Amino acid sequence: MAVLVALYLIGVFLSLKWVAFRHLIDSPPIPLIKNGQIISANLQKARISVDLLLSELRKEKVEEVQNVALALWEPDGSISSFLHTPYQTPTRADINVQANPFFLPTVLIKEGKIDYHELNKTKHTEQWLMGQLKTTYKLEIKDVLLATMDQKNNLHVFRY
């Protein structure tokens, strides 16, 4: 086992320091589709069928092969695809819509227990939390599966 670990570490070190060794171990991606055209010779080189290629494209929500600008067979066995610009999904930046910053809700109660560490990060107290549960939801803490707080300090409660 120690020999295998040592060989692995040597391989990792060599691939980081020596580009030729890296190309020997990790082959470069193989183009499978260019400008909407399937390259059949590269399908054979990658040893995949057209059915597998179409299946992977469907997983990435690609409807037509002609819409694909480039599809690559990656060394890890996955397929990366890039659509022609007219077929790409527009982003908020494309249509100049202001996006709200991402906010991860704060978990205050999990499986009937208060997370005091997270509650202390908010400006609220345990009494406030218990009051909200009793007045708004008519629940006790032991009846709550999950309670979270969003960026506007709204409490969202999920019951058992």
mmCIF file of C-alpha atoms in Angstrom:
data_model
loop_
_atom_site.group_PDB
_atom_site.id
_atom_site.type_symbol
_atom_site.label_atom_id
_atom_site.label_comp_id
_atom_site.label_asym_id
_atom_site.label_seq_id
_atom_site.Cartn_x
_atom_site.Cartn_y
_atom_site.Cartn_z
ATOM 1 C CA MET A 1 0.000 0.000 0.000
ATOM 2 C CA ALA A 2 2.873 2.361 0.810
ATOM 3 C CA VAL A 3 4.364 1.720 -2.650
ATOM 4 C CA LEU A 4 1.075 2.678 -4.333
ATOM 5 C CA VAL A 5 0.813 5.861 -2.272
ATOM 6 C CA ALA A 6 4.429 6.727 -3.077
ATOM 7 C CA LEU A 7 3.852 6.126 -6.815
ATOM 8 C CA TYR A 8 0.730 8.286 -6.700
ATOM 9 C CA LEU A 9 2.585 11.141 -4.980
ATOM 10 C CA ILE A 10 5.465 10.888 -7.447
ATOM 11 C CA GLY A 11 2.970 10.968 -10.335
ATOM 12 C CA VAL A 12 1.247 14.052 -8.934
ATOM 13 C CA PHE A 13 4.566 15.811 -8.352
ATOM 14 C CA LEU A 14 5.818 14.998 -11.866
ATOM 15 C CA SER A 15 2.580 16.140 -13.476
ATOM 16 C CA LEU A 16 2.833 19.476 -11.658
ATOM 17 C CA LYS A 17 6.476 20.068 -12.559
ATOM 18 C CA TRP A 18 6.838 18.456 -16.000
ATOM 19 C CA VAL A 19 4.384 19.417 -18.760
ATOM 20 C CA ALA A 20 5.310 16.505 -21.022
ATOM 21 C CA PHE A 21 4.514 14.030 -18.233
ATOM 22 C CA ARG A 22 1.206 15.825 -17.584
ATOM 23 C CA HIS A 23 0.224 15.393 -21.239
ATOM 24 C CA LEU A 24 1.158 11.730 -21.046
ATOM 25 C CA ILE A 25 -1.010 11.147 -17.961
ATOM 26 C CA ASP A 26 -3.868 13.599 -18.693
ATOM 27 C CA SER A 27 -4.629 13.774 -22.371
ATOM 28 C CA PRO A 28 -5.976 17.037 -23.754
ATOM 29 C CA PRO A 29 -9.737 17.272 -24.423
ATOM 30 C CA ILE A 30 -10.950 15.720 -27.674
ATOM 31 C CA PRO A 31 -13.312 17.874 -29.784
ATOM 32 C CA LEU A 32 -16.467 15.910 -30.617
ATOM 33 C CA ILE A 33 -18.529 18.680 -32.214
ATOM 34 C CA LYS A 34 -17.265 21.806 -33.974
ATOM 35 C CA ASN A 35 -19.645 24.399 -35.391
ATOM 36 C CA GLY A 36 -22.616 22.035 -35.245
ATOM 37 C CA GLN A 37 -20.820 19.174 -37.031
ATOM 38 C CA ILE A 38 -20.085 15.858 -35.308
ATOM 39 C CA ILE A 39 -16.492 14.698 -35.786
ATOM 40 C CA SER A 40 -16.956 10.944 -36.154
ATOM 41 C CA ALA A 41 -13.221 10.138 -36.103
ATOM 42 C CA ASN A 42 -12.949 11.735 -32.658
ATOM 43 C CA LEU A 43 -16.016 9.809 -31.439
ATOM 44 C CA GLN A 44 -14.124 6.615 -32.274
ATOM 45 C CA LYS A 45 -10.954 7.967 -30.658
ATOM 46 C CA ALA A 46 -12.874 8.745 -27.458
ATOM 47 C CA ARG A 47 -14.667 5.373 -27.751
ATOM 48 C CA ILE A 48 -18.157 6.762 -27.355
ATOM 49 C CA SER A 49 -21.295 6.255 -29.406
ATOM 50 C CA VAL A 50 -23.545 8.865 -30.940
ATOM 51 C CA ASP A 51 -26.246 7.771 -28.481
ATOM 52 C CA LEU A 52 -23.993 8.579 -25.521
ATOM 53 C CA LEU A 53 -23.067 11.933 -27.063
ATOM 54 C CA LEU A 54 -26.735 12.833 -27.569
ATOM 55 C CA SER A 55 -27.571 11.660 -24.052
ATOM 56 C CA GLU A 56 -24.892 13.900 -22.537
ATOM 57 C CA LEU A 57 -26.064 16.845 -24.638
ATOM 58 C CA ARG A 58 -29.632 16.311 -23.425
ATOM 59 C CA LYS A 59 -28.377 16.386 -19.829
ATOM 60 C CA GLU A 60 -26.977 19.843 -20.559
ATOM 61 C CA LYS A 61 -30.340 20.902 -22.077
ATOM 62 C CA VAL A 62 -28.989 21.023 -25.644
ATOM 63 C CA GLU A 63 -31.816 20.369 -28.090
ATOM 64 C CA GLU A 64 -30.036 20.425 -31.451
ATOM 65 C CA VAL A 65 -26.512 19.375 -32.360
ATOM 66 C CA GLN A 66 -26.437 22.265 -34.859
ATOM 67 C CA ASN A 67 -26.708 24.726 -31.933
ATOM 68 C CA VAL A 68 -23.411 23.510 -30.449
ATOM 69 C CA ALA A 69 -20.345 25.612 -31.247
ATOM 70 C CA LEU A 70 -17.963 23.187 -29.513
ATOM 71 C CA ALA A 71 -18.300 19.969 -27.538
ATOM 72 C CA LEU A 72 -15.257 18.425 -25.870
ATOM 73 C CA TRP A 73 -14.639 14.966 -24.421
ATOM 74 C CA GLU A 74 -12.785 15.762 -21.191
ATOM 75 C CA PRO A 75 -10.070 13.498 -19.731
ATOM 76 C CA ASP A 76 -12.369 12.635 -16.794
ATOM 77 C CA GLY A 77 -14.991 11.198 -19.179
ATOM 78 C CA SER A 78 -17.436 14.082 -19.136
ATOM 79 C CA ILE A 79 -18.562 16.146 -22.114
ATOM 80 C CA SER A 80 -18.396 19.955 -22.048
ATOM 81 C CA SER A 81 -20.523 21.780 -24.571
ATOM 82 C CA PHE A 82 -20.660 25.403 -25.641
ATOM 83 C CA LEU A 83 -23.602 26.755 -27.609
ATOM 84 C CA HIS A 84 -23.468 29.265 -30.429
ATOM 85 C CA THR A 85 -24.199 32.738 -29.046
ATOM 86 C CA PRO A 86 -27.812 33.049 -30.308
ATOM 87 C CA TYR A 87 -28.749 29.820 -28.486
ATOM 88 C CA GLN A 88 -27.200 30.665 -25.127
ATOM 89 C CA THR A 89 -29.464 31.524 -22.231
ATOM 90 C CA PRO A 90 -29.323 35.270 -21.569
ATOM 91 C CA THR A 91 -27.943 36.347 -18.236
ATOM 92 C CA ARG A 92 -29.045 39.284 -16.098
ATOM 93 C CA ALA A 93 -26.019 41.207 -17.376
ATOM 94 C CA ASP A 94 -27.091 40.582 -20.985
ATOM 95 C CA ILE A 95 -30.483 42.201 -20.445
ATOM 96 C CA ASN A 96 -29.251 44.830 -17.955
ATOM 97 C CA VAL A 97 -31.291 43.653 -14.967
ATOM 98 C CA GLN A 98 -29.942 44.483 -11.527
ATOM 99 C CA ALA A 99 -29.435 41.304 -9.524
ATOM 100 C CA ASN A 100 -29.874 41.022 -5.787
ATOM 101 C CA PRO A 101 -26.789 39.730 -4.007
ATOM 102 C CA PHE A 102 -26.854 36.086 -2.950
ATOM 103 C CA PHE A 103 -27.914 35.474 0.619
ATOM 104 C CA LEU A 104 -27.851 32.127 2.396
ATOM 105 C CA PRO A 105 -30.718 31.901 4.901
ATOM 106 C CA THR A 106 -29.699 31.572 8.539
ATOM 107 C CA VAL A 107 -30.796 28.300 10.158
ATOM 108 C CA LEU A 108 -32.203 29.131 13.592
ATOM 109 C CA ILE A 109 -33.916 25.850 14.482
ATOM 110 C CA LYS A 110 -32.969 22.426 13.205
ATOM 111 C CA GLU A 111 -34.848 19.259 14.195
ATOM 112 C CA GLY A 112 -36.492 20.843 17.220
ATOM 113 C CA LYS A 113 -33.319 22.440 18.629
ATOM 114 C CA ILE A 114 -32.266 26.089 18.572
ATOM 115 C CA ASP A 115 -28.887 26.820 17.014
ATOM 116 C CA TYR A 116 -27.703 29.410 19.532
ATOM 117 C CA HIS A 117 -24.527 30.151 17.586
ATOM 118 C CA GLU A 118 -26.564 31.254 14.539
ATOM 119 C CA LEU A 119 -29.201 32.994 16.664
ATOM 120 C CA ASN A 120 -26.486 35.083 18.346
ATOM 121 C CA LYS A 121 -25.323 36.276 14.895
ATOM 122 C CA THR A 122 -28.738 37.863 14.356
ATOM 123 C CA LYS A 123 -30.086 40.811 16.325
ATOM 124 C CA HIS A 124 -32.826 38.636 17.823
ATOM 125 C CA THR A 125 -33.115 36.756 21.113
ATOM 126 C CA GLU A 126 -34.440 33.353 22.097
ATOM 127 C CA GLN A 127 -37.536 35.051 23.562
ATOM 128 C CA TRP A 128 -38.231 36.762 20.219
ATOM 129 C CA LEU A 129 -37.901 33.443 18.389
ATOM 130 C CA MET A 130 -40.209 31.621 20.799
ATOM 131 C CA GLY A 131 -42.700 34.505 20.602
ATOM 132 C CA GLN A 132 -42.714 34.377 16.794
ATOM 133 C CA LEU A 133 -43.307 30.641 16.857
ATOM 134 C CA LYS A 134 -46.196 30.935 19.336
ATOM 135 C CA THR A 135 -47.965 33.979 17.854
ATOM 136 C CA THR A 136 -47.429 33.508 14.129
ATOM 137 C CA TYR A 137 -47.223 29.730 13.766
ATOM 138 C CA LYS A 138 -48.778 28.494 17.058
ATOM 139 C CA LEU A 139 -45.895 26.032 17.473
ATOM 140 C CA GLU A 140 -43.462 24.952 20.139
ATOM 141 C CA ILE A 141 -39.763 24.566 19.329
ATOM 142 C CA LYS A 142 -40.004 20.768 19.563
ATOM 143 C CA ASP A 143 -42.590 20.818 16.707
ATOM 144 C CA VAL A 144 -40.256 22.604 14.256
ATOM 145 C CA LEU A 145 -38.240 20.596 11.732
ATOM 146 C CA LEU A 146 -36.473 23.659 10.305
ATOM 147 C CA ALA A 147 -36.711 27.403 10.857
ATOM 148 C CA THR A 148 -34.695 29.835 8.752
ATOM 149 C CA MET A 149 -34.402 33.603 8.532
ATOM 150 C CA ASP A 150 -33.914 35.462 5.237
ATOM 151 C CA GLN A 151 -32.088 38.753 4.620
ATOM 152 C CA LYS A 152 -35.262 40.736 5.415
ATOM 153 C CA ASN A 153 -35.508 39.039 8.839
ATOM 154 C CA ASN A 154 -38.557 37.011 7.781
ATOM 155 C CA LEU A 155 -38.900 33.726 9.613
ATOM 156 C CA HIS A 156 -39.725 30.618 7.532
ATOM 157 C CA VAL A 157 -40.841 27.570 9.483
ATOM 158 C CA PHE A 158 -41.161 23.952 8.342
ATOM 159 C CA ARG A 159 -43.093 21.592 10.631
ATOM 160 C CA TYR A 160 -42.468 17.927 11.298
#
